[in-house]
Tab-separated table of C-alpha atoms in Angstrom:
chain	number	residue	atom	x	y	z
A	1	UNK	CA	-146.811	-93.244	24.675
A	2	UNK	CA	-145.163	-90.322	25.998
A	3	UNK	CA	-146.170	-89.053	29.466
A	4	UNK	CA	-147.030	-92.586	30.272
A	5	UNK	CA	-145.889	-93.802	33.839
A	6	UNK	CA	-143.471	-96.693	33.856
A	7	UNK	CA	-144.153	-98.218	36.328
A	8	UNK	CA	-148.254	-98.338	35.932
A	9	UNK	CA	-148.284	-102.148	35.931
A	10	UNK	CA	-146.119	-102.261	38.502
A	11	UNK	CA	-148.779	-99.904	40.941
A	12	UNK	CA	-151.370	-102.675	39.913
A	13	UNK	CA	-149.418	-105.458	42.177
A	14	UNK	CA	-150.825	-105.414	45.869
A	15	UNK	CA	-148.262	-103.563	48.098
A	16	UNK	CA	-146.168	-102.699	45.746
A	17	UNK	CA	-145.023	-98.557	45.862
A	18	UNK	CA	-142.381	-97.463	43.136
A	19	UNK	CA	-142.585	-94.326	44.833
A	20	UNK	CA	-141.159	-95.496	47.653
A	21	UNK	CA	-138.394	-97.356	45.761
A	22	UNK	CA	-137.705	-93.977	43.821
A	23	UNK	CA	-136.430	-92.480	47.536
A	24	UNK	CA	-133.948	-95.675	48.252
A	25	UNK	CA	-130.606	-96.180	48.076
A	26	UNK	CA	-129.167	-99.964	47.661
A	27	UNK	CA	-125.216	-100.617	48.010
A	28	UNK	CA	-124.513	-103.847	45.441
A	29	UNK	CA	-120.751	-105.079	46.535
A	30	UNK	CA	-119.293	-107.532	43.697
A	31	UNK	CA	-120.274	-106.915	40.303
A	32	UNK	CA	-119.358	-110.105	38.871
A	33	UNK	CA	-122.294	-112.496	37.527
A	34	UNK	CA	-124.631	-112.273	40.448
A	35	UNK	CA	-124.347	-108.465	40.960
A	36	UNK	CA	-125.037	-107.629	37.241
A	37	UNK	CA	-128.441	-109.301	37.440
A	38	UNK	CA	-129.275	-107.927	41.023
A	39	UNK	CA	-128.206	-104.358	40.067
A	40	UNK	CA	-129.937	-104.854	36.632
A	41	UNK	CA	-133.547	-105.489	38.536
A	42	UNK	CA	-132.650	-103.148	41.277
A	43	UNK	CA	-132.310	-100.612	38.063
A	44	UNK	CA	-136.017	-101.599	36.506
A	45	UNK	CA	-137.824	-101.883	39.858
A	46	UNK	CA	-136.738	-98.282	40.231
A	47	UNK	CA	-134.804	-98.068	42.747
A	48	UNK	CA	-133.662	-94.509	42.907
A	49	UNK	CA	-130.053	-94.647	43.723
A	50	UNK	CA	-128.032	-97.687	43.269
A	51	UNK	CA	-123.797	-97.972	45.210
A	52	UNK	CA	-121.755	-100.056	43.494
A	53	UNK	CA	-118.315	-101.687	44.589
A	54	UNK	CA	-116.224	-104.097	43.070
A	55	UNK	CA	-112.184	-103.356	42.357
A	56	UNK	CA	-112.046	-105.283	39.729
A	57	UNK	CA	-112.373	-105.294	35.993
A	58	UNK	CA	-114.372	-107.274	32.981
A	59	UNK	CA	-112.830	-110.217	31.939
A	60	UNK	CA	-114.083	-112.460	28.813
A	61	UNK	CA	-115.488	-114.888	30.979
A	62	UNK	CA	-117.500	-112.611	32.397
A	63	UNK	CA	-119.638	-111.851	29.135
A	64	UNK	CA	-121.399	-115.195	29.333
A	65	UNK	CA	-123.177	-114.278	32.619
A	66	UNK	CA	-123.142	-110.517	33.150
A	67	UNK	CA	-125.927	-109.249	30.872
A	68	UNK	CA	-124.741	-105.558	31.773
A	69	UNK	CA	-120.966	-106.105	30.132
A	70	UNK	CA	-120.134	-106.112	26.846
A	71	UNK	CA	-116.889	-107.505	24.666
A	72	UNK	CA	-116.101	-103.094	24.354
A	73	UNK	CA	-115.905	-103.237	28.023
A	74	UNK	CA	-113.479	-105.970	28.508
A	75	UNK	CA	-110.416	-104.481	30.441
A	76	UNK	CA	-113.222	-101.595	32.072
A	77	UNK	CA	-113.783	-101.525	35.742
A	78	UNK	CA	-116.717	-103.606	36.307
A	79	UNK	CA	-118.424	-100.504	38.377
A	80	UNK	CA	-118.062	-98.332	35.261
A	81	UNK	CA	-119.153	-100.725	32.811
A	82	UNK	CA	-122.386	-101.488	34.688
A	83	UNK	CA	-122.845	-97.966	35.772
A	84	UNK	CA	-122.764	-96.784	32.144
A	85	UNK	CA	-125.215	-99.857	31.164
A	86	UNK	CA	-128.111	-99.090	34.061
A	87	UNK	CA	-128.612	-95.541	33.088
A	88	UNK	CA	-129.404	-96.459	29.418
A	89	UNK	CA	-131.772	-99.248	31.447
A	90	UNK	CA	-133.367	-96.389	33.524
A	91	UNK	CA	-133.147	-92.607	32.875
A	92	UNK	CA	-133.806	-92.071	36.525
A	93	UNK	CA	-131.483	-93.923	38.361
A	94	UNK	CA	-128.352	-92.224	39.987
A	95	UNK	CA	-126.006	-94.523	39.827
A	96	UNK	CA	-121.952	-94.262	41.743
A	97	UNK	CA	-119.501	-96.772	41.219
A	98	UNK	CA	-117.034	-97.287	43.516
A	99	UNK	CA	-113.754	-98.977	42.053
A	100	UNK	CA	-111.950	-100.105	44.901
A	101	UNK	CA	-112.138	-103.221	47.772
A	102	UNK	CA	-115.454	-103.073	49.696
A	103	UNK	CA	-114.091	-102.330	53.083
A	104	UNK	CA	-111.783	-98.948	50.727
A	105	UNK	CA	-115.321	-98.607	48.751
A	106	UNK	CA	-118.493	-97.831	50.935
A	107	UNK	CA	-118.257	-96.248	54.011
A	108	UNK	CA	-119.797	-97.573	57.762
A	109	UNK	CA	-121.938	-94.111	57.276
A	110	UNK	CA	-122.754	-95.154	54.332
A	111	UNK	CA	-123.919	-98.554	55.054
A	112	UNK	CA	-125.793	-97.333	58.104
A	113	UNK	CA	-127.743	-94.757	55.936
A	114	UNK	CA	-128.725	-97.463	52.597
A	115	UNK	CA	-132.109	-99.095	52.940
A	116	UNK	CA	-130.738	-102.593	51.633
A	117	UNK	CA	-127.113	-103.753	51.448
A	118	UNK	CA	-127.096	-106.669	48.875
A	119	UNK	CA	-123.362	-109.106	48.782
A	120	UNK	CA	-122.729	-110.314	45.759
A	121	UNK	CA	-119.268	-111.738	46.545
A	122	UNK	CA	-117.493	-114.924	45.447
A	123	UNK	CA	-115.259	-115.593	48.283
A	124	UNK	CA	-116.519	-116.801	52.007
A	125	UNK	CA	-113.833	-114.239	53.397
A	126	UNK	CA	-115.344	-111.623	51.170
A	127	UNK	CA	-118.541	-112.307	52.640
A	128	UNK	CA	-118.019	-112.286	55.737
A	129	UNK	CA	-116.181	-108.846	55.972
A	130	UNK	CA	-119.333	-107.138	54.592
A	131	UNK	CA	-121.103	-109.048	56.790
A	132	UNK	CA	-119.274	-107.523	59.760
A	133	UNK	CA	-119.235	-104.185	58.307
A	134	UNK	CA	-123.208	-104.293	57.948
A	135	UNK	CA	-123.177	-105.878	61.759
A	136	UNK	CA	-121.401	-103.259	62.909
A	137	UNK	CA	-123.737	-100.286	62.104
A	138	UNK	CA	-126.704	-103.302	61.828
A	139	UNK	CA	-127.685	-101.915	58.187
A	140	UNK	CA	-129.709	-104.287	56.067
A	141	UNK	CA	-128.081	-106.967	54.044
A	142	UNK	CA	-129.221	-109.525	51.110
A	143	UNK	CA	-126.396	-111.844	50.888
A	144	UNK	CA	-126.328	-114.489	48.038
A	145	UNK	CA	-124.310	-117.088	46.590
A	146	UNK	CA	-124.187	-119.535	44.045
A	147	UNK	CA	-122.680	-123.310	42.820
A	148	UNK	CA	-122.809	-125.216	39.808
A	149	UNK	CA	-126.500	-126.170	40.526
A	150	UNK	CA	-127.346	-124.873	43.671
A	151	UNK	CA	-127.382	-121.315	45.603
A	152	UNK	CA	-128.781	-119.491	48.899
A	153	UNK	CA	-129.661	-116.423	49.777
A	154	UNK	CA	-129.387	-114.890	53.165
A	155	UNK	CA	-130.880	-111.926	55.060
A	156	UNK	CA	-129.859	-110.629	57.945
A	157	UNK	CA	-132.206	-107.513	59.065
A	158	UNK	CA	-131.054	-107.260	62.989
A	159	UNK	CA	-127.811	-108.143	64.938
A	160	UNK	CA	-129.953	-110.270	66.988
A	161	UNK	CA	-130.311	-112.788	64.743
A	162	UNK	CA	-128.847	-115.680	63.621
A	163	UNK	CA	-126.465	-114.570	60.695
A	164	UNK	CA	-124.319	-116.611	58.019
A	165	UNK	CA	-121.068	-116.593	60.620
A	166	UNK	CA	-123.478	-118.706	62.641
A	167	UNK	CA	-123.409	-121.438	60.703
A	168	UNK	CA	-119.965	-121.741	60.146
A	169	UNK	CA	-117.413	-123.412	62.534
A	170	UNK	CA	-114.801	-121.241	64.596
A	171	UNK	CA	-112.354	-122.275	62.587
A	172	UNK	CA	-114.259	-121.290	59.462
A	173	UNK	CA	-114.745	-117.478	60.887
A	174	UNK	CA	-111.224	-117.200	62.587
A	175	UNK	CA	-110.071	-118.037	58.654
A	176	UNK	CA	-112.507	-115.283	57.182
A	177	UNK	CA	-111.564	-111.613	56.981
A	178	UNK	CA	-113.276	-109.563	59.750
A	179	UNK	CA	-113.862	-105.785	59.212
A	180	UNK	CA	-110.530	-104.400	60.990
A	181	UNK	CA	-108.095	-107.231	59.106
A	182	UNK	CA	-105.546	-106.036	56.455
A	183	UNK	CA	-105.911	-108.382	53.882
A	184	UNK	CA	-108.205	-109.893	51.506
A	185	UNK	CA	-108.008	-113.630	50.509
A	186	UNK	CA	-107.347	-113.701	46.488
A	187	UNK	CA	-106.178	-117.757	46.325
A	188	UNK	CA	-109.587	-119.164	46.756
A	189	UNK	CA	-110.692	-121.629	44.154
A	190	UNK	CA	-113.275	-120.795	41.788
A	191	UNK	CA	-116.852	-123.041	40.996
A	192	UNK	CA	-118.149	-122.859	37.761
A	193	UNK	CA	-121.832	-121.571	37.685
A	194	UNK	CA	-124.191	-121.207	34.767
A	195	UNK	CA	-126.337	-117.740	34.310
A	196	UNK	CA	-129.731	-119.549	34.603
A	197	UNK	CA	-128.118	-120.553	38.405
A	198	UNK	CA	-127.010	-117.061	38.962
A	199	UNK	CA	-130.766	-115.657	37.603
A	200	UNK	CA	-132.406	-117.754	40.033
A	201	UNK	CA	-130.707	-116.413	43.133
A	202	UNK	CA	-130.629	-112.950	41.649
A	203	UNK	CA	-133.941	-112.835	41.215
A	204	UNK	CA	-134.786	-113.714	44.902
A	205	UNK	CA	-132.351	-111.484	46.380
A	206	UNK	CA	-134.363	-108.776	44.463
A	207	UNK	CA	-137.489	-109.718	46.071
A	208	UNK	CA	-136.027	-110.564	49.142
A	209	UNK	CA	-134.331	-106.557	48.635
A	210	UNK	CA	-137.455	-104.843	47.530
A	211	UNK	CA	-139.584	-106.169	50.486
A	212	UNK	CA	-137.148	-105.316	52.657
A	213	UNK	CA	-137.030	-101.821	51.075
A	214	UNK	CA	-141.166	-101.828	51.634
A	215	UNK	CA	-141.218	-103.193	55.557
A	216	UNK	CA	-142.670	-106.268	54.827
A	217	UNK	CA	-139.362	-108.136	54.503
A	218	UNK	CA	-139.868	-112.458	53.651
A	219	UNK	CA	-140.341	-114.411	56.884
A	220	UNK	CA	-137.243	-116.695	55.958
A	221	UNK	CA	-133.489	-115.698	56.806
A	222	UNK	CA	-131.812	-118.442	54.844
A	223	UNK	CA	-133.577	-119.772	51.540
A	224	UNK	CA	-131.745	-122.838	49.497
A	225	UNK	CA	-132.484	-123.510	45.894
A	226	UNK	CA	-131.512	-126.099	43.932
A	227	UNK	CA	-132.118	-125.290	40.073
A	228	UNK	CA	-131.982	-129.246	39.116
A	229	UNK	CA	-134.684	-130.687	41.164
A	230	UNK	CA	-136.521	-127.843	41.286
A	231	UNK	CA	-136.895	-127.334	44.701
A	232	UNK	CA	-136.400	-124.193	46.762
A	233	UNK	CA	-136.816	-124.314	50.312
A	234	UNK	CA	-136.334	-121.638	53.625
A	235	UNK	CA	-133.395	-123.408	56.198
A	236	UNK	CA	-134.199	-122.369	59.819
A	237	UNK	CA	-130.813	-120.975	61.278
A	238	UNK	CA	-129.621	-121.185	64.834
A	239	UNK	CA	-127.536	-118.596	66.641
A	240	UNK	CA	-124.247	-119.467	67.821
A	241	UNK	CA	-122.604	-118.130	70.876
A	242	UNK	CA	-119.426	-117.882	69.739
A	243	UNK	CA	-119.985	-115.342	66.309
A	244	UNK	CA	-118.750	-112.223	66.379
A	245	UNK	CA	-120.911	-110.464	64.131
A	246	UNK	CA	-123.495	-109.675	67.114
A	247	UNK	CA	-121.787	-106.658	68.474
A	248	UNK	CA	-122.803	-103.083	66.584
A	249	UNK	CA	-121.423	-100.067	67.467
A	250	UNK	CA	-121.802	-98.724	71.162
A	251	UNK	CA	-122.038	-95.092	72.038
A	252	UNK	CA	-122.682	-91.633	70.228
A	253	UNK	CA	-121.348	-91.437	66.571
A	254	UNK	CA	-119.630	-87.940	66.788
A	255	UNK	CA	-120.312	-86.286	62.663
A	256	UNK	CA	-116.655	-84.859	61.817
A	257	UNK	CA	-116.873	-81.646	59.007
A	258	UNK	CA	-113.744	-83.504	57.184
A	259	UNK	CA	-114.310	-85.578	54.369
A	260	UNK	CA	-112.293	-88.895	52.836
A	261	UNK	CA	-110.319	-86.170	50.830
A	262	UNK	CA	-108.598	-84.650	53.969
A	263	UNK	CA	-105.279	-85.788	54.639
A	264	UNK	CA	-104.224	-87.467	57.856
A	265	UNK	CA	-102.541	-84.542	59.708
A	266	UNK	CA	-105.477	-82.259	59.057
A	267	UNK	CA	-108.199	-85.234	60.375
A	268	UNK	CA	-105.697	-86.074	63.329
A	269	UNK	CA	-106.075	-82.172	64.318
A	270	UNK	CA	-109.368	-81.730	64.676
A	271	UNK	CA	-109.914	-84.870	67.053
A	272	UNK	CA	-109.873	-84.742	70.861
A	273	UNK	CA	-106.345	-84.151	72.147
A	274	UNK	CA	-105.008	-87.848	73.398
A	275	UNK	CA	-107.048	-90.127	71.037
A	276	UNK	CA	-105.631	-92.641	68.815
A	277	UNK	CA	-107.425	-92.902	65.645
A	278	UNK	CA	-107.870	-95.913	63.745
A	279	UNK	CA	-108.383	-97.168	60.025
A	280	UNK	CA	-110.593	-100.515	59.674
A	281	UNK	CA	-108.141	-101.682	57.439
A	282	UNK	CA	-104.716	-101.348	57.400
A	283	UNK	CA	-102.043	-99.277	54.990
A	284	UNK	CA	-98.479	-99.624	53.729
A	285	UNK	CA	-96.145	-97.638	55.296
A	286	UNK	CA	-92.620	-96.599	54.020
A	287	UNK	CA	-90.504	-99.798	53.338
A	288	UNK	CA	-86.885	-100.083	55.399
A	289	UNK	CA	-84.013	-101.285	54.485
A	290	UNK	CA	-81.866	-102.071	57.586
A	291	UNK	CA	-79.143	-102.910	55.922
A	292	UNK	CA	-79.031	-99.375	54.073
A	293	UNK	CA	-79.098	-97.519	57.806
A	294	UNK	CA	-82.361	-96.165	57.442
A	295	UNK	CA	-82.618	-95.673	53.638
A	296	UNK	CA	-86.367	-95.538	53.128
A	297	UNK	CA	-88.924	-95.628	49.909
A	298	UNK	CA	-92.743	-95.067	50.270
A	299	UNK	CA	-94.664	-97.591	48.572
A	300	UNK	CA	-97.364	-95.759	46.759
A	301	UNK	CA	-98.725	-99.259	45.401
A	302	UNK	CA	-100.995	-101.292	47.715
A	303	UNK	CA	-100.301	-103.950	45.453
A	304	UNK	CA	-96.683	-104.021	45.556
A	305	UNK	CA	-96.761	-102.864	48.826
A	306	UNK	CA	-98.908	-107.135	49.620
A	307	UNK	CA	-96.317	-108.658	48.465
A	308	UNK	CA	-94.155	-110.271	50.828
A	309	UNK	CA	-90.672	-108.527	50.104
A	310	UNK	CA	-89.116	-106.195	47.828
A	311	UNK	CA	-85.659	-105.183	46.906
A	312	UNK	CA	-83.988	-102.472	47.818
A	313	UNK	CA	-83.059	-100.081	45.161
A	314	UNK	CA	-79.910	-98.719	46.840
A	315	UNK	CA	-78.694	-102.366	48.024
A	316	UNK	CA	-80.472	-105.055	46.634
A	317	UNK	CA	-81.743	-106.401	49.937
A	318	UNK	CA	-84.933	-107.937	50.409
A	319	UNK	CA	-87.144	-105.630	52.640
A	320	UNK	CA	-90.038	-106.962	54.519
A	321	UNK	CA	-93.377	-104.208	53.838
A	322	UNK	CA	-94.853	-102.675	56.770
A	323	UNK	CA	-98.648	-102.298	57.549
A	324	UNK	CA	-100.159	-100.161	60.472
A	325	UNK	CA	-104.141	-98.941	61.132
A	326	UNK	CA	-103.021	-96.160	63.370
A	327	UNK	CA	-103.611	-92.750	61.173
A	328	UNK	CA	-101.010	-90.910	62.837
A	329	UNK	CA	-98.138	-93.228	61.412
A	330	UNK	CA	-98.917	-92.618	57.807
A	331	UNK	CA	-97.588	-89.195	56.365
A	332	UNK	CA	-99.681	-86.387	57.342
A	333	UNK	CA	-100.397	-85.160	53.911
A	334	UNK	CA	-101.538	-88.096	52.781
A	335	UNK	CA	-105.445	-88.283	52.042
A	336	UNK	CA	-107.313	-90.449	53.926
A	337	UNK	CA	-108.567	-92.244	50.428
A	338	UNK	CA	-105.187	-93.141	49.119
A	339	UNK	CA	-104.928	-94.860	52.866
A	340	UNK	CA	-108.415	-96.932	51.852
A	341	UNK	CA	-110.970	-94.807	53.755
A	342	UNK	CA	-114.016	-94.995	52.155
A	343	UNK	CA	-116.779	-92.206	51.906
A	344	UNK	CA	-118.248	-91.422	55.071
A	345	UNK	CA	-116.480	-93.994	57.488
A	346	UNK	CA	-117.118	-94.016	61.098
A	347	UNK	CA	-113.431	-94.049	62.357
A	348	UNK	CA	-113.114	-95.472	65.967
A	349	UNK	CA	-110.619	-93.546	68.147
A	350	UNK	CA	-108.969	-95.004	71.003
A	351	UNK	CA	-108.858	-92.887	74.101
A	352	UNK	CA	-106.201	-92.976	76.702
A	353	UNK	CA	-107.838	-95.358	78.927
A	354	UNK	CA	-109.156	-97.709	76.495
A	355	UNK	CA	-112.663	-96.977	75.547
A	356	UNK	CA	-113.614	-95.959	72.034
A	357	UNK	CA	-115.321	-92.833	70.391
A	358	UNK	CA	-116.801	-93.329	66.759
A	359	UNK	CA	-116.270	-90.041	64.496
A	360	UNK	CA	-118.521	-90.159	61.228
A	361	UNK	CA	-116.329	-88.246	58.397
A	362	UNK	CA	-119.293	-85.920	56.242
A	363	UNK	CA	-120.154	-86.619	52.601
């Protein structure tokens, strides 16, 4: 009936406010399988305001297991797609997807300011970059993954606990992409997964979300499921000594009045005379052709810009790209987006002697 309140069942569960989940935002990186039926309850529970990021776009193989994608959207970014499919789900939510890589997508600020980060990525390097990008400004993050049979889900609330890099080896983290490296991994192997799988863990990295969202987050940090046998069981984690993701940000974040949209020169002249600032990530710079004395194209591409050499125009050399994270190398009228800042990053700038200052660009 008209008038009716939505969520009236929902009020009747013990605890439960949809009021409060009206106010909250929740950042959903990777919108493959796993992130369609997070964002999808995320949507219904009514969460107010929903991030997502993925850079990718629908393929067939995705209709089998993402119930917000269609065969119409096949070719769409997957952020659009779902976007378009979670406001017909609920007239309320406010819903921004972000088409690019999750470290170019969502901002530190950003992250910092969500009430629950949820990781719906496929890769372990993936995973562990948004796990070091939620370390570093200690936001809130659901991570989840899932196998054939199996999956896990993972919450990591506080820096000072033990955290998904804890349980790898060294060798397994030094592989992984950390928040300031310039590359993603896109070789690793794929494991087939069914949707009843990928409903499972979805559905308890929405509880594990929404609780989190109330204050009365699960007790667990690591929960294993096993669809097969039935059997679905917390995994008590240790931390290691040795993981990097322990370390959040140290000192005063300074708020800068410039937005992602400003270009480098104009962000580089309104910081403190001396300091070096930095990108997380880093960005192609003009390509060289020694052989050509000089001769120089800028690569406007990222993609052709990864690959490891191109030929020169003029000569037919192969040039070797060049990468650099310091903002005063790339041109200065080129916008700090097209360099793969995100919204509202907290940029660290190096000062003369060595320490860092954090500058928070504005929304």
């Amino acid at each position: 009936m008209a008038g009716e309140d939505r969520f009236a069942r929902e009020r009747l569960v013990p605890g439960w406010d949809p009021d409060t989940f009206a106010g909250a935002t929740a950042v959903v990186v990777g919108l493959g399988a796993l992130g369609n039926e997070a964002a999808k309850n995320l949507a219904l529970a009514g969460i107010g305001r929903l991030v997502l990021c993925d850079p990718d776009t629908v393929e067939t193989t995705n209709l089998s297991r993402s119930v917000l994608f269609g065969p119409d959207d096949i070719g769409r970014p997957k952020t659009e797609a779902a976007a378009e499919a979670l406001r017909r789900l609920s007239a309320t939510v406010v819903v921004e997807p972000r088409v690019r890589d999750l470290a170019a997508g969502v901002g530190l600020g950003e992250l910092a300011a969500a009430d629950v980060v949820l990781g719906c990525l496929d890769s372990l390097r993936s995973r562990m970059r948004l796990l070091g990008r939620c370390a570093l400004v200690e936001a809130p993050l659901v991570d989840g993954a899932t196998g054939p049979w199996e999956g896990e889900v993972r919450l990591r609330l506080d820096t000072q606990e033990a955290c998904y890099g804890c349980t790898l080896t060294a060798h397994q983290r030094s592989s992984a992409d950390v928040p300031w490296s310039c590359l993603d991994d896109t070789t690793a192997g794929q494991l087939g997964t069914s949707i009843g799988t990928t409903a499972l863990v979805a559905a308890w990295m929405t509880q594990a979300a929404l609780c989190s969202v109330l204050g009365t987050p699960p007790p667990y940090r690591m929960l294993r499921i096993e669809s097969l046998t039935g059997r679905t069981a917390p995994v008590v984690m240790t931390r290691a000594r040795d993981c990097p993701h322990h370390r959040p940000i140290q000192g005063d974040i300074t708020p800068c009045a410039l937005n992602h949209r400003a270009t480098a020169g104009e962000l580089t002249a309104v910081l403190p005379f001396g300091g070096e600032p930095l990108t997380w990530s880093q960005f192609p710079l003009p390509v060289r052709c020694r052989a050509c004395r000089g001769y120089a194209e800028t690569v406007g591409d990222r993609a052709v810009a990864d690959t490891p050499f191109s030929r020169c125009d003029q000569c037919g050399r192969l040039r070797r790209p060049r990468f650099s994270n310091r903002l005063r190398d790339a041109a200065p009228d080129a916008r700090l987006t097209e360099l793969g800042v995100p919204p509202q990053e907290i940029l660290p700038v190096r000062q003369p002697r060595g320490e860092y200052t954090w500058h928070q660009l504005s929304s």
